[in-house]
XYZ file of C-alpha atoms in Angstrom:
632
model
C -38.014 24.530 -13.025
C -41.510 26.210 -12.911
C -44.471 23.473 -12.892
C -46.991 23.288 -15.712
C -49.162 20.619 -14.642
C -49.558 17.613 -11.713
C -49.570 14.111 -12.767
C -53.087 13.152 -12.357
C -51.686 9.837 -10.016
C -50.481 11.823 -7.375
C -53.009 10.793 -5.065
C -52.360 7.317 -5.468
C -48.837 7.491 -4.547
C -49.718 9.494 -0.738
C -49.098 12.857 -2.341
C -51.430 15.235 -0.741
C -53.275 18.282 -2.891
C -56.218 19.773 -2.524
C -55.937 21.811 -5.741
C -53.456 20.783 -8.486
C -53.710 24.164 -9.627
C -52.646 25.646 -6.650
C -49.077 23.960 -7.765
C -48.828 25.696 -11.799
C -46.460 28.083 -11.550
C -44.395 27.108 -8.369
C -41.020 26.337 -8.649
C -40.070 22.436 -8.639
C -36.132 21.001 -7.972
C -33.581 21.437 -11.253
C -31.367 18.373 -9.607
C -31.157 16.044 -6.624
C -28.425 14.800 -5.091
C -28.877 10.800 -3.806
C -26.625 8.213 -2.984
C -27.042 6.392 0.271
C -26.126 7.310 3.994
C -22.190 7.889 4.003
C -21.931 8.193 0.350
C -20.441 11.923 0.286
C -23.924 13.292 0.023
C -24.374 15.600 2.521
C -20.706 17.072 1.322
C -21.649 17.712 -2.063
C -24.923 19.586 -0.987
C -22.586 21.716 1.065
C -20.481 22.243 -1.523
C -23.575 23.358 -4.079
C -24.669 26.101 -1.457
C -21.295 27.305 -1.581
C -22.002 28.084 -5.471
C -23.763 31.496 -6.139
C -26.033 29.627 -9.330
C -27.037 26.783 -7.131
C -29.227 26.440 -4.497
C -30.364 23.792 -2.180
C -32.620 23.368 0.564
C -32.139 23.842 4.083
C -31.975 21.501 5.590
C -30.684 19.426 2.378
C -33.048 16.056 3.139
C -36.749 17.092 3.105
C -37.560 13.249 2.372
C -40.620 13.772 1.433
C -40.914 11.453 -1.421
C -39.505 8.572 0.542
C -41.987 7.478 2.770
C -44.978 8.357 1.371
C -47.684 6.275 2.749
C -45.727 4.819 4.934
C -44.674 7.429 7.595
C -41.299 7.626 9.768
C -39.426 9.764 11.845
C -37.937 11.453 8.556
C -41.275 11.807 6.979
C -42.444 15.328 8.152
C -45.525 16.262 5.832
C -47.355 14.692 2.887
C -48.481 17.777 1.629
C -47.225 18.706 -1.582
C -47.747 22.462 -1.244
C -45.572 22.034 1.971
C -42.599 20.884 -0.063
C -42.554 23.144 -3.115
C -42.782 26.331 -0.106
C -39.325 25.210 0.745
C -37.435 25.958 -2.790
C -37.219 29.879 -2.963
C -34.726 30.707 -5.885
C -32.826 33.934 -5.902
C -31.265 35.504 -8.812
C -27.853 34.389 -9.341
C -24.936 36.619 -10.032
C -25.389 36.245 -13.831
C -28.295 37.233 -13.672
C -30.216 34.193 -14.104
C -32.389 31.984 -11.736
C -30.587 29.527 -9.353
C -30.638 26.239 -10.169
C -32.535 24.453 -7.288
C -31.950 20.857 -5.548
C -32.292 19.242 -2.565
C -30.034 16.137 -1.190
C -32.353 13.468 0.760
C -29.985 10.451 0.791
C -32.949 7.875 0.859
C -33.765 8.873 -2.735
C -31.202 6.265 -3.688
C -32.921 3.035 -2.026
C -36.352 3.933 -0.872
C -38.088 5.347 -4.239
C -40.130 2.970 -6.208
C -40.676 3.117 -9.889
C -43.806 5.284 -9.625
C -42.653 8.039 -7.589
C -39.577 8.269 -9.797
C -42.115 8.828 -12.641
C -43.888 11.458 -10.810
C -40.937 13.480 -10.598
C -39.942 12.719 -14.222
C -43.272 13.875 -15.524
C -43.403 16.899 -13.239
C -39.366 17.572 -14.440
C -38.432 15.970 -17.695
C -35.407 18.051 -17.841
C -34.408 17.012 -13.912
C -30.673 15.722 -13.527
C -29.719 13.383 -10.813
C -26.783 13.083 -8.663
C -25.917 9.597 -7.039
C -23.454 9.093 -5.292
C -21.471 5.353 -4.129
C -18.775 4.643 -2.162
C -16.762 1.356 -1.881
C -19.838 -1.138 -0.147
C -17.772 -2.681 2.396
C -16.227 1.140 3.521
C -20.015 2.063 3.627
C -21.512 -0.558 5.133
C -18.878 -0.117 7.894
C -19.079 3.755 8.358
C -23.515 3.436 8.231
C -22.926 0.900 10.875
C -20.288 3.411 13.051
C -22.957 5.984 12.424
C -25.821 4.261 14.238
C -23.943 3.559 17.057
C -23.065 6.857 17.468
C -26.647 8.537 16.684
C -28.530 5.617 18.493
C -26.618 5.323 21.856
C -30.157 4.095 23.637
C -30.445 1.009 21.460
C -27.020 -0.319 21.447
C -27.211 0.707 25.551
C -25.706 -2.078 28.147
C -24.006 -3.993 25.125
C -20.102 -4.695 24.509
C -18.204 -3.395 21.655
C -19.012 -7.097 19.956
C -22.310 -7.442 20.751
C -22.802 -3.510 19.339
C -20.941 -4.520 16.190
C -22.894 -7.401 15.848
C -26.488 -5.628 16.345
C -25.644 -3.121 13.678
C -24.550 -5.726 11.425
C -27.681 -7.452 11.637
C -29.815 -4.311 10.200
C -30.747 -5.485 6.617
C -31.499 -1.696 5.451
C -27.598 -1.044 5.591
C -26.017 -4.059 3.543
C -29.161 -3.485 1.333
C -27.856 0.271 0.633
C -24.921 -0.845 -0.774
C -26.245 -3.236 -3.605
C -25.793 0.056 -5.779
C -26.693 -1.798 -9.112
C -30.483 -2.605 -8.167
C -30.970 0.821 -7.170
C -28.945 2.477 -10.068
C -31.436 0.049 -12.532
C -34.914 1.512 -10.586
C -33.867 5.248 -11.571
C -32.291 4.228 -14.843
C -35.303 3.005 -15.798
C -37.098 6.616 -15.824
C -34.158 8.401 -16.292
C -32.589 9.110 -19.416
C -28.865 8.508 -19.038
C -27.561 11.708 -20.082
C -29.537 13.500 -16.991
C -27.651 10.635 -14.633
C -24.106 11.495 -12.715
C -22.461 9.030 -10.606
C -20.022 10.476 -8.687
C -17.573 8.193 -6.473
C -16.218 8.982 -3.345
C -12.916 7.593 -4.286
C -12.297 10.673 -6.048
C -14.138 12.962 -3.337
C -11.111 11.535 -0.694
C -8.592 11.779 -3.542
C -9.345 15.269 -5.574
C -12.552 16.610 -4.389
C -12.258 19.974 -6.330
C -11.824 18.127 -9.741
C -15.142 16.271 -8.761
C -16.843 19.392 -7.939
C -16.221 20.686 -10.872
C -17.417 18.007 -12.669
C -20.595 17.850 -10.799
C -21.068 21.730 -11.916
C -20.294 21.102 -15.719
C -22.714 18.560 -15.103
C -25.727 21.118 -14.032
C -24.623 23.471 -16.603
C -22.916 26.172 -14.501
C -19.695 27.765 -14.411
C -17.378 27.949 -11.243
C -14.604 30.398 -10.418
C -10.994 29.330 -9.189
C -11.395 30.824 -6.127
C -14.770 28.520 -5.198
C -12.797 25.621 -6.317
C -10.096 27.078 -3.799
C -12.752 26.623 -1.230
C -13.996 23.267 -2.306
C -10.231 22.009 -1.791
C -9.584 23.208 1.440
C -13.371 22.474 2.969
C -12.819 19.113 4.495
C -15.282 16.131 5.005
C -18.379 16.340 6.340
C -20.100 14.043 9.289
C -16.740 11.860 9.681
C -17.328 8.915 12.014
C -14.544 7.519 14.383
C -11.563 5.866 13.755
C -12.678 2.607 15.459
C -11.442 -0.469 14.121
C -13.926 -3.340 11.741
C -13.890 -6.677 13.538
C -11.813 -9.124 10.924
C -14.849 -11.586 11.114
C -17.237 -8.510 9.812
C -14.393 -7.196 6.796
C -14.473 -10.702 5.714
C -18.434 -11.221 5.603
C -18.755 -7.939 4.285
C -16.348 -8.273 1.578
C -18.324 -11.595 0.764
C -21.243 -10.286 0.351
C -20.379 -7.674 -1.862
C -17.972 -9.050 -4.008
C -20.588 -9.960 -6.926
C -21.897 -6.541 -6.781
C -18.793 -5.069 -6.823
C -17.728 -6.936 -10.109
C -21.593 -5.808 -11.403
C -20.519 -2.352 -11.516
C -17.172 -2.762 -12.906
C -18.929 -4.433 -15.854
C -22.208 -2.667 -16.350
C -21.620 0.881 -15.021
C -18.118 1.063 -15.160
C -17.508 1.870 -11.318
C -14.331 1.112 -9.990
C -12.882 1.191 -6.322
C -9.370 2.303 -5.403
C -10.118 -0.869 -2.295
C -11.104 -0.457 0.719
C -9.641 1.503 3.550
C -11.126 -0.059 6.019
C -8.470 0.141 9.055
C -7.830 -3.571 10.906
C -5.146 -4.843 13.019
C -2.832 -6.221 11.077
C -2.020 -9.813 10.615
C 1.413 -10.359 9.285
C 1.435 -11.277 5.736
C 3.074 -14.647 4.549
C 5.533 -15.109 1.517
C 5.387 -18.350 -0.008
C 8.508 -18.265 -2.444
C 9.763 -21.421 -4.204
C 13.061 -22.441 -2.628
C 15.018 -21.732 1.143
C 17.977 -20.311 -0.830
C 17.678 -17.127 -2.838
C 19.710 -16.166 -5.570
C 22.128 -12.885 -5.156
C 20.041 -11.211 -7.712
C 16.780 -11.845 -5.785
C 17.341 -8.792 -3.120
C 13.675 -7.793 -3.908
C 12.313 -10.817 -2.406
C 14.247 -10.077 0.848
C 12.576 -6.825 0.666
C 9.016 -7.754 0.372
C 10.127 -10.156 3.748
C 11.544 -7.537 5.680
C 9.485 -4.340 4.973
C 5.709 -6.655 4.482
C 7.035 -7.811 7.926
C 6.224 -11.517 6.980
C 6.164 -14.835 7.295
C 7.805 -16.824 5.040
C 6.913 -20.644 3.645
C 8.885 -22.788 1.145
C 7.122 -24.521 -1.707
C 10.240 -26.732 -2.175
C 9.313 -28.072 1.010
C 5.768 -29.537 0.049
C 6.596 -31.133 -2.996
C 7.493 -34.710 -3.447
C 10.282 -36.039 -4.143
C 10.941 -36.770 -7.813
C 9.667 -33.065 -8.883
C 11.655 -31.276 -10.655
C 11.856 -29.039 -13.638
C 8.954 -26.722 -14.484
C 6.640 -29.439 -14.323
C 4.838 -31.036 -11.579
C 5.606 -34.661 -12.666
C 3.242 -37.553 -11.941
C 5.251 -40.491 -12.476
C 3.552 -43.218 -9.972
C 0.687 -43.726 -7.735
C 3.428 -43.479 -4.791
C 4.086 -39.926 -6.050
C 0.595 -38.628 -6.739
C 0.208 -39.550 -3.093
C 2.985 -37.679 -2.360
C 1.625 -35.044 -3.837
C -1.922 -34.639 -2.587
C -0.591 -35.092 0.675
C 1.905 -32.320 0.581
C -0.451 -30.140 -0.790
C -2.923 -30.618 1.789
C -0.308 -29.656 4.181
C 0.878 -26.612 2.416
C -3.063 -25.934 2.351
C -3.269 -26.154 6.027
C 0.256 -23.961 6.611
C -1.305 -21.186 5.011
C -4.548 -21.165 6.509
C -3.037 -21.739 9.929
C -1.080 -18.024 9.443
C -4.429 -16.582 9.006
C -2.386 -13.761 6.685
C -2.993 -12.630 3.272
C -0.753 -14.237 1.028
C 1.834 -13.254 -1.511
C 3.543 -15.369 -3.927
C 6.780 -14.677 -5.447
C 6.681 -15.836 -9.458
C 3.724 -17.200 -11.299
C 5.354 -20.650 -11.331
C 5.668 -20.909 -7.736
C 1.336 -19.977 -7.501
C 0.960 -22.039 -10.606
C 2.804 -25.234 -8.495
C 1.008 -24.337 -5.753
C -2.219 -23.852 -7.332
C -3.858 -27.460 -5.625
C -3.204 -25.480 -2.277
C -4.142 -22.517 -2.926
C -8.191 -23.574 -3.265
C -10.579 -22.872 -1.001
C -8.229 -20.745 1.638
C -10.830 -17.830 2.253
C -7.291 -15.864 2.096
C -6.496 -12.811 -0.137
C -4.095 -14.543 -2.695
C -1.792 -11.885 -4.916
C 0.637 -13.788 -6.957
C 4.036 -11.390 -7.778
C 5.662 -12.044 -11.241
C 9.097 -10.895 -12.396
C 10.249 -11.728 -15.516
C 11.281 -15.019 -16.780
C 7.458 -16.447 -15.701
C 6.169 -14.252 -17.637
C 8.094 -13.659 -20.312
C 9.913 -16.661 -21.319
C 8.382 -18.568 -24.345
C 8.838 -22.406 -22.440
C 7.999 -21.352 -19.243
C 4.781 -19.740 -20.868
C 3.941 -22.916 -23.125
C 4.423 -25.447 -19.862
C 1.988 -22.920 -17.596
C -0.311 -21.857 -20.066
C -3.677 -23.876 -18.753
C -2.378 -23.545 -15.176
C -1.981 -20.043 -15.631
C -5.891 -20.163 -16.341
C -6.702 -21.576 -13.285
C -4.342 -19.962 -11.517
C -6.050 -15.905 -12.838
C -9.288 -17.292 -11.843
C -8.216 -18.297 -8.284
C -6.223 -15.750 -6.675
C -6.851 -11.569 -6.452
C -4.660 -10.251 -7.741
C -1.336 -10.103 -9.951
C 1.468 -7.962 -9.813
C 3.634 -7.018 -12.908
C 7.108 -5.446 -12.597
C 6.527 -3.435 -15.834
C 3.863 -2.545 -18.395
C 5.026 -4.915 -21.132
C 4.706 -7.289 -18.333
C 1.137 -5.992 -17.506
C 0.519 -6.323 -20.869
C 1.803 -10.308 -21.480
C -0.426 -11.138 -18.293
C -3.584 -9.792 -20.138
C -2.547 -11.695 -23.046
C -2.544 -14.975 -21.497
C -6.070 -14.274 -20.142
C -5.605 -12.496 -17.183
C -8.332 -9.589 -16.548
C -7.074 -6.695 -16.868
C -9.330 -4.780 -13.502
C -6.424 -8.093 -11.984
C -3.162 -6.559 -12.829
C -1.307 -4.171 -10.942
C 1.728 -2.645 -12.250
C 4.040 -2.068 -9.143
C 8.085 -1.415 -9.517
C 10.396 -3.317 -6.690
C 11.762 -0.195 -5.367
C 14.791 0.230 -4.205
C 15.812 1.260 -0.330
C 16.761 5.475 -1.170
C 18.681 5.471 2.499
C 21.305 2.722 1.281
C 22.287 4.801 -1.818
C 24.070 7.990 -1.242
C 24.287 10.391 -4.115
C 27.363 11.388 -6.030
C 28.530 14.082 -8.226
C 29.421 11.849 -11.385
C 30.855 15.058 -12.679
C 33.955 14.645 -10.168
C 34.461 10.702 -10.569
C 36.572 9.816 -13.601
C 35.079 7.962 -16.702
C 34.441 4.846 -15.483
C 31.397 2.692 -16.191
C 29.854 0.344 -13.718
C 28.001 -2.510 -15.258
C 26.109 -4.990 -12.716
C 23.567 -8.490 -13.089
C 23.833 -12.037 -13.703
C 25.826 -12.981 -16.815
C 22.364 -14.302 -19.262
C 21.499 -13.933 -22.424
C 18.810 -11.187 -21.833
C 21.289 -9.334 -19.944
C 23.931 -9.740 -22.823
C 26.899 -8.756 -21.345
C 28.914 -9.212 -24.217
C 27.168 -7.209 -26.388
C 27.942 -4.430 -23.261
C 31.716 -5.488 -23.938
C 31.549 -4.776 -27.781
C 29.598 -1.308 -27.114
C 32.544 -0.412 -24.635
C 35.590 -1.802 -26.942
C 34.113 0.586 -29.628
C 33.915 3.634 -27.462
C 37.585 2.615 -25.951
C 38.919 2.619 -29.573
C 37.938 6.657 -29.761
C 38.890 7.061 -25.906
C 41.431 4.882 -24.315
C 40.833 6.521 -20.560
C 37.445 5.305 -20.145
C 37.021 1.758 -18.063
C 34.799 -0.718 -17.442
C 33.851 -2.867 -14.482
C 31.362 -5.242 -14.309
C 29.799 -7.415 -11.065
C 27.683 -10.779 -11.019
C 28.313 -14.111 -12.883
C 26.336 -16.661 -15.022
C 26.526 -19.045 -17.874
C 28.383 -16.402 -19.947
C 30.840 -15.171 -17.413
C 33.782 -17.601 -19.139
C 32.865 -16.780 -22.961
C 32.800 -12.904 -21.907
C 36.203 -13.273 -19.785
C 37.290 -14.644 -23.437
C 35.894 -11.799 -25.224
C 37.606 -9.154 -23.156
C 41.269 -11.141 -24.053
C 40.644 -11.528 -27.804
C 39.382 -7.720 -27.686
C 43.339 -7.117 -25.460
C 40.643 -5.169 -23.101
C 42.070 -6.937 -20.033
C 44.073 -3.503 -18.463
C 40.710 -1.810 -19.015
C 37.536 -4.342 -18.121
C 37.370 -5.465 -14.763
C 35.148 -8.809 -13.418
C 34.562 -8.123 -10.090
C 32.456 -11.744 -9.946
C 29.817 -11.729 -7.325
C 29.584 -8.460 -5.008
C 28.167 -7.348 -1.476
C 25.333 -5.194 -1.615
C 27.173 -2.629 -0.134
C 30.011 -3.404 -2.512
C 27.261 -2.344 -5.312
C 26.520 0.659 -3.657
C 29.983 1.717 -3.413
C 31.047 1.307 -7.123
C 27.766 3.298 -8.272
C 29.098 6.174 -6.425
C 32.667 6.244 -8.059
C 31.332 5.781 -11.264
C 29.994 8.069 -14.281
C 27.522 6.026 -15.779
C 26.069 2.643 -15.571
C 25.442 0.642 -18.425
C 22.504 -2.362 -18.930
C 22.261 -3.823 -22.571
C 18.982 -5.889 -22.001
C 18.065 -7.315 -24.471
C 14.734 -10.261 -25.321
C 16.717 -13.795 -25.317
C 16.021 -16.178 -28.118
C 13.291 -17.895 -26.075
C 10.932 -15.174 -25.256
C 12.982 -14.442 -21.800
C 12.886 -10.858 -20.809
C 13.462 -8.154 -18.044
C 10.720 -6.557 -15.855
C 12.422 -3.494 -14.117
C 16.009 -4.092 -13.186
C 16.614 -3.079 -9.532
C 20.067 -2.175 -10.827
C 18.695 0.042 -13.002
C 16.653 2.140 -10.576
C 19.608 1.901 -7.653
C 21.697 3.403 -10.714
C 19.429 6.234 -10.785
C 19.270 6.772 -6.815
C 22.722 7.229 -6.429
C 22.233 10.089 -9.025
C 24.002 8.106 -11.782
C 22.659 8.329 -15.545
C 21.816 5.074 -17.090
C 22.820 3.766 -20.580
C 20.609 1.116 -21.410
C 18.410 -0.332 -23.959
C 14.791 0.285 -24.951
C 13.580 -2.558 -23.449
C 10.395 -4.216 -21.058
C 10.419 -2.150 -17.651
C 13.646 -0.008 -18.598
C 11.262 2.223 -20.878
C 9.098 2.784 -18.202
C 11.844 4.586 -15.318
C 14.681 6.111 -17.569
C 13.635 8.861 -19.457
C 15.461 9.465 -22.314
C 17.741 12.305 -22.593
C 17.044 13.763 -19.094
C 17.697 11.161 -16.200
C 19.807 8.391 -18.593
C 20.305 7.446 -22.856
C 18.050 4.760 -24.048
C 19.521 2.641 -27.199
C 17.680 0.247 -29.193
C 18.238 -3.541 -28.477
C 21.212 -5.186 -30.120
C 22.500 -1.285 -30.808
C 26.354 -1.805 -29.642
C 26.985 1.079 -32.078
C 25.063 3.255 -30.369
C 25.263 2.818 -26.989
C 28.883 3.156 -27.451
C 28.182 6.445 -28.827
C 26.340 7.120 -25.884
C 29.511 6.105 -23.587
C 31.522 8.070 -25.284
C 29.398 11.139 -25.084
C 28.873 11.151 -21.451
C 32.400 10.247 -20.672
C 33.150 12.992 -22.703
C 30.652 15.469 -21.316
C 30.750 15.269 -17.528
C 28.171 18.101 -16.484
C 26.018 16.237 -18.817
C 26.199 13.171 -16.909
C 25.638 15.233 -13.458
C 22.200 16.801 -14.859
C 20.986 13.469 -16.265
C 21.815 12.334 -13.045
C 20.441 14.814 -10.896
C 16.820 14.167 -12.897
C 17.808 10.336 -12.264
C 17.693 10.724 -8.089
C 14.971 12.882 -8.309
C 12.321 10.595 -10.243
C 13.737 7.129 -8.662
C 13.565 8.765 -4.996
C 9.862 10.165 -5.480
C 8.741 7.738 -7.676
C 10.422 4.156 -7.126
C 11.382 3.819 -3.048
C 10.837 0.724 -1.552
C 8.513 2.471 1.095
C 6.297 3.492 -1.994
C 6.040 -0.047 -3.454
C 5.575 -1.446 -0.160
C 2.609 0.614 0.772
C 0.917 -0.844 -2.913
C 1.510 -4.288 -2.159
C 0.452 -3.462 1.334
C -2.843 -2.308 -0.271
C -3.326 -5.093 -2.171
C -2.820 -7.858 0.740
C -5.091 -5.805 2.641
C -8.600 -7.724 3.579
């Protein structure tokens, strides 16, 4: 931008010129790019002097608006003359002037509202470029950074005492209050010449960023520079050293507000932070000692979190039981306080992050849960969600419970969804799949095992395995060499058993009853298709993503199932399985018929199926999210 005229101020604010005419005509910066220390910066300025239409200065912080009347070690000259020498534009490629910047990182925090004018009355049309970073990951890395730049100060001390001095510097937990510096330029700036790029997406695509940035400025960029944007690397990376625990969690105090300020009023959001700490081992608070046969996700989250497990049935009194926690006489609301005061201190004495298994177990729990200083994520899975009683009896301590802990998970999106309902926010909800173990599922060619259907799950109503029964009679009317076997037990075990006589399907249905996991394993590879009619039970009850479903689809066996809560979200229709609608028997027994009919169809769907469960759904993946979640 060529300069017209001088704000007549300028002396006011330390700016030194003799002649304000001696300034018409010279050039003045198009953009700057701010954010503070170890906010991607100083890699975004190299990545604008990669670009032929761009230029920037060198080196990219002049800082010569930031201490103006107050002089530092980065202040080099007050003259204005002196700056505007150092922004030489070239002619671009297309013929046009470059677009000129400079990057001086303490634009972001050490500007006041008058300077800022200056440079919006000098440059009306001037864009700027801030950039943030998760506060806690900055605040850590600006503290690294001293200690490495500053070796004389931090001289003689141990690693503490270091950690502790650079703490103690105001300047860099003051850097990473983003809003209050966002609101000083906002208040000059329009908001269409403000971009706020996050490093989040630097780490995570920084040639999509880049790109943006350029659309941004208004100029064009080639594949090949984006080519070179990908494969550039970070810029002034500190070391690897580990964050004190003590320091993560004062950090993560301090920020927290401002972190939920951004979400709200400028829409920033952090992936977390990455932060690397030793590890304390994790603790799983589930409600009973004895898990049911259908719980093998539980066991999971224990082995592969590496945790600690506590038992709630263990801290409550007595006479509980039911849903409810039941207050029935002073002798048990004694009971009570007292066994929640030592549930409190169990958990606190791990010193882990906690995760709960069900939303009635946290909402139990909830008295305990108070006050822990611990990272509390509470793990739904269906029936606590979903079911209209369990729903009604929870529904205030559900409240509480959103407002307490960090976060929630949700085994589906129509579970996602029901959590947001019931006032959960929705920033809170994290949609993670219990994955299933790909080494303990070999695949088969479903092409070479005769039609026979493997159907597996407790015997409930929103697992209505009777209504699998009528789809398979209908198909067995058409084709009497298909079969049907079918693991697991439940309320409707006997009236099924009964179904399969009156329907004279006995030669052709098997119940198998309860099987080993291996057992499981073992009949999805000799089948051609497994079948799950889920279906929403009369009170509200529903699935979140059956396991069974997704160990189907590992083994490379299609899935024949209903359109229903997590089911929609891992079979595909029509490429890894055939989804029906709910209550459909006539046409999922259409769709047994086809596949036991069609055999290379039922390898391709189930070739897609291994594919998409084993890059998609693995227990290591879902792990590693809830890992991210407990993390401090």
């Amino acid at each position: 931008m060529i300069i017209t005229s001088i704000p007549d101020n300028f002396g006011d604010l330390g700016i030194v010129l003799k002649d304000p005419s001696l300034a018409t005509g010279r050039h003045f910066p198009d953009y700057l790019i701010i954010g503070p220390w170890r906010t991607g910066t100083t890699w975004l300025s190299e990545m604008m002097r990669l670009h032929p239409d761009t230029f920037i200065t060198d080196p990219k912080e002049t800082y010569y608006f930031s201490h103006l009347k107050s002089p530092s070690k980065f202040h080099i000259n007050d003259e204005l003359m002196w700056y505007l020498d150092l922004f030489e534009p070239q002619i671009s490629h297309s013929g046009t002037r470059q677009l000129l910047g400079e990057g001086s990182a303490t634009y972001a925090t050490g500007l006041s509202v008058e300077v800022i004018r200056f440079i919006y009355a000098v440059n009306p049309a001037i864009k700027i470029i801030f950039g943030v970073r998760h506060p806690v990951d900055r605040a850590w890395s600006h503290m690294k950074m001293n200690m490495r730049n500053e070796p004389e100060k931090f001289a003689g001390l141990s690693e503490a005492q270091k950690i502790k001095k650079a703490y103690s510097r105001r300047h860099i937990l003051e850097a990473g209050m983003y809003s209050r510096h966002l609101a000083t330029w906002r208040a000059v700036i329009p908001e269409e010449q403000l971009y706020i790029f996050n490093f989040d997406k630097l780490e995570k695509d920084p040639a999509s960023l880049f790109s943006e940035v350029c659309q941004f400025l208004g100029v064009s960029v080639s594949a090949a520079l984006l080519q070179s944007v990908e494969s550039y690397g970070r810029m002034n990376t500190t070391s690897d050293q580990k964050i004190p625990r003590r320091i993560t969690a004062r950090l993560t105090k301090q920020y927290r507000n401002e972190i939920n300020t951004l979400g709200q009023q400028y829409h920033i959001h952090f992936n977390g932070t990455n932060i690397r700490t030793k590890p304390r081992r994790p603790i799983v608070l589930r409600g009973s000692r004895n898990l049911s046969y259908s719980e093998t996700f539980i066991e999971s989250h224990i082995e592969y979190l590496h945790a600690s497990t506590l038992h709630l049935q263990d801290y409550l009194p007595l006479a509980a039981s039911g849903h409810s926690f039941p207050i029935l006489t002073a002798l048990n609301r004694l009971r009570g306080y007292i066994n929640m005061r030592r549930l409190h201190h169990a958990l606190k004495k791990t010193g882990g992050n906690i995760l709960i298994e069900y939303g009635t177990t946290a909402a139990k729990a909830l008295p305990a849960l108070r006050s822990l200083k611990r990272k509390i994520v509470v793990h739904f899975h269906g029936h606590d969600a979903h079911r209209a009683p369990v729903v009604k009896t929870y529904e205030k301590a559900y409240r509480e419970l959103f407002a307490e802990v960090d976060a929630l998970v949700a085994v589906s999106a129509t579970m996602k969804q029901a959590l947001i309902d019931m006032g959960a926010n929705p920033d809170q909800v994290h949609h993670i799949v219990c994955g299933v173990n790909t080494e303990n599922f070999q695949a088969t060619n479903v092409a070479e095992n005769p039609p026979v259907f493997f159907a597996c799950g407790r015997f409930v109503e929103k697992k209505a395995p009777q209504l699998t029964i009528r789809a398979f009679h209908k198909a067995h009317l058409q084709n009497d060499a298909i079969r049907l076997r079918m693991a697991g037990d439940g309320p409707l075990w006997e009236p099924c058993r009964q179904l399969i006589s009156e329907l004279n399907l006995q030669s052709c249905v098997e119940l198998l009853g309860v099987i080993h996991h291996h057992a499981v394993a073992q009949e999805l590879c000799t089948c051609r298709s497994f079948l799950q009619h889920s279906v929403t039970a009369s009170d509200g009850d529903a699935e979140g993503t059956p396991v069974g479903v997704l160990e189907a689809g590992c083994c490379g066996v299609p899935v024949i199932a209903t359109r229903h809560a997590g089911i929609a979200d891992v079979v595909v229709d029509g490429e890894t399985g055939i989804l029906v609608a709910e209550f459909d028997v006539d046409a999922m027994s259409k769709a047994i018929l086809h596949l036991a009919e069609h055999p290379e169809e039922a390898r391709r769907m189930g070739s897609n199926a291994r594919s998409r469960v084993c890059e998609r759904y693995s227990i290591q993946k879902s792990i590693a999210q809830l890992q991210k979640l407990l993390e401090y």
